CSV table of C-alpha atoms in Angstrom, one decimal:
chain,number,residue,atom,x,y,z
F,951,UNK,CA,-23.1,73.1,83.2
F,952,UNK,CA,-20.7,72.0,85.2
F,953,UNK,CA,-20.2,72.6,88.7
F,954,UNK,CA,-17.9,75.2,89.0
F,955,UNK,CA,-17.8,75.2,93.0
F,956,UNK,CA,-14.1,73.1,93.1
F,957,UNK,CA,-12.5,76.2,91.1
F,958,UNK,CA,-13.3,78.6,93.4
F,959,UNK,CA,-12.0,76.8,96.7
F,960,UNK,CA,-8.7,76.0,94.7
F,961,UNK,CA,-6.0,77.4,96.2
F,962,UNK,CA,-4.6,78.1,92.6
F,963,UNK,CA,-7.6,80.8,92.1
F,964,UNK,CA,-9.3,81.7,94.9
F,965,UNK,CA,-8.7,84.9,97.5
F,966,UNK,CA,-10.4,86.1,100.5
F,967,UNK,CA,-12.6,89.1,100.2
F,968,UNK,CA,-14.6,91.3,103.4
F,969,UNK,CA,-18.2,91.8,102.5
F,970,UNK,CA,-19.6,93.5,105.1
F,971,UNK,CA,-23.6,93.4,104.8
F,972,UNK,CA,-26.4,95.2,106.3
F,973,UNK,CA,-29.7,94.4,107.3
F,974,UNK,CA,-32.6,96.2,108.8
F,975,UNK,CA,-36.2,96.8,108.3
F,976,UNK,CA,-38.5,99.8,106.6
F,977,UNK,CA,-40.4,101.8,109.3
F,978,UNK,CA,-41.8,105.2,109.9
F,979,UNK,CA,-39.6,107.3,108.2
F,980,UNK,CA,-37.7,105.1,106.0
F,981,UNK,CA,-34.7,102.2,106.5
F,982,UNK,CA,-33.7,101.2,109.8
F,983,UNK,CA,-30.3,99.4,109.3
F,984,UNK,CA,-28.9,97.0,112.2
F,985,UNK,CA,-25.3,97.4,112.7
F,986,UNK,CA,-23.1,96.0,109.4
F,987,UNK,CA,-21.7,92.5,110.0
F,988,UNK,CA,-18.4,91.7,108.5
F,989,UNK,CA,-17.8,88.6,106.6
F,990,UNK,CA,-14.7,86.2,105.2
F,991,UNK,CA,-15.7,85.1,101.6
F,992,UNK,CA,-13.4,83.0,99.2
F,993,UNK,CA,-13.9,84.4,96.1
F,994,UNK,CA,-12.8,84.5,92.5
F,995,UNK,CA,-12.1,88.0,91.3
F,996,UNK,CA,-11.6,89.9,87.5
F,997,UNK,CA,-12.5,93.3,86.0
F,998,UNK,CA,-16.1,92.7,84.3
F,999,UNK,CA,-15.0,95.8,82.1
F,1000,UNK,CA,-10.9,97.8,82.3
F,1001,UNK,CA,-12.5,100.6,83.1
F,1002,UNK,CA,-16.1,101.8,82.8
F,1003,UNK,CA,-16.4,106.1,82.2
F,1004,UNK,CA,-19.5,107.6,82.9
F,1005,UNK,CA,-20.3,111.4,80.8
F,1006,UNK,CA,-20.9,114.0,83.7
F,1007,UNK,CA,-20.9,117.8,83.1
F,1008,UNK,CA,-18.5,117.9,85.7
F,1009,UNK,CA,-16.3,116.1,83.4
F,1010,UNK,CA,-14.9,112.3,83.3
F,1011,UNK,CA,-15.6,109.4,85.7
F,1012,UNK,CA,-14.0,107.0,85.6
F,1013,UNK,CA,-15.6,103.7,87.6
F,1014,UNK,CA,-13.5,99.9,87.8
F,1015,UNK,CA,-16.2,97.3,87.6
F,1016,UNK,CA,-15.8,94.1,89.1
F,1017,UNK,CA,-17.4,90.5,89.2
F,1018,UNK,CA,-17.2,88.1,92.1
F,1019,UNK,CA,-17.6,84.4,92.0
F,1020,UNK,CA,-18.5,83.1,95.4
F,1021,UNK,CA,-19.7,80.0,97.3
F,1022,UNK,CA,-21.4,82.3,99.6
F,1023,UNK,CA,-24.5,84.5,98.1
F,1024,UNK,CA,-24.0,88.3,98.1
F,1025,UNK,CA,-26.7,90.7,97.8
F,1026,UNK,CA,-28.5,93.8,96.0
F,1027,UNK,CA,-30.9,95.8,97.8
F,1028,UNK,CA,-33.6,94.2,99.4
F,1029,UNK,CA,-37.1,93.8,100.9
F,1030,UNK,CA,-38.6,91.0,102.0
F,1031,UNK,CA,-40.4,89.1,104.6
F,1032,UNK,CA,-36.8,86.8,105.3
F,1033,UNK,CA,-34.1,89.5,104.8
F,1034,UNK,CA,-34.1,92.8,104.0
F,1035,UNK,CA,-30.9,94.6,103.4
F,1036,UNK,CA,-29.1,97.3,101.4
F,1037,UNK,CA,-26.6,96.1,98.7
F,1038,UNK,CA,-23.8,94.3,100.0
F,1039,UNK,CA,-19.8,96.4,99.9
F,1040,UNK,CA,-16.9,94.5,99.1
F,1041,UNK,CA,-13.4,95.4,100.2
F,1042,UNK,CA,-10.9,93.6,97.4
F,1043,UNK,CA,-7.4,94.7,97.2
F,1044,UNK,CA,-7.8,97.5,99.4
F,1045,UNK,CA,-10.7,99.3,97.2
F,1046,UNK,CA,-14.3,99.4,98.4
F,1047,UNK,CA,-17.2,97.8,95.5
F,1048,UNK,CA,-20.8,98.0,95.6
F,1049,UNK,CA,-22.8,95.0,94.3
F,1050,UNK,CA,-24.9,96.4,91.7
F,1051,UNK,CA,-26.3,93.2,89.7
F,1052,UNK,CA,-26.2,89.2,90.7
F,1053,UNK,CA,-26.0,86.7,88.1
F,1054,UNK,CA,-28.4,83.5,88.3
F,1055,UNK,CA,-25.5,80.5,88.6
F,1056,UNK,CA,-26.9,79.1,91.9
F,1057,UNK,CA,-27.4,76.0,90.2
F,1058,UNK,CA,-24.6,76.0,89.4
F,1059,UNK,CA,-22.7,75.4,92.9
F,1060,UNK,CA,-21.7,79.2,92.9
F,1061,UNK,CA,-23.2,82.6,92.8
F,1062,UNK,CA,-22.0,85.8,90.5
F,1063,UNK,CA,-22.2,89.4,91.0
F,1064,UNK,CA,-20.6,92.6,89.9
F,1065,UNK,CA,-20.4,95.4,91.6
F,1066,UNK,CA,-18.7,99.4,91.0
F,1067,UNK,CA,-16.1,101.0,92.8
F,1068,UNK,CA,-17.3,103.7,95.4
F,1069,UNK,CA,-15.0,106.1,95.2
F,1070,UNK,CA,-12.9,107.4,92.5
F,1071,UNK,CA,-10.2,106.1,90.4
């Protein structure tokens, strides 16, 4: 596979997204979060699907799914010795997305993550 990091950096495709990252630690009583940090990250963004509809008792819930390809890593909730934290939140086009899934493309020069829109339709 080719290194696609040049495409992500290309002025023709890239966009700037805001990534809110919260680290912290697990202590007695649960999770203790540090102050969230907001990063400006270059990314290529596209819809994962036109929309995902969840059937719930109170009615249909529409959740937009978006894929982000970045040079900088994005994270889902993690517990480890070096970096503990909750999933990153990405702000793009005035919408907030929670990172749900990461795809392993680091060896090819980029990171890919799927996020779900946090607030309704």
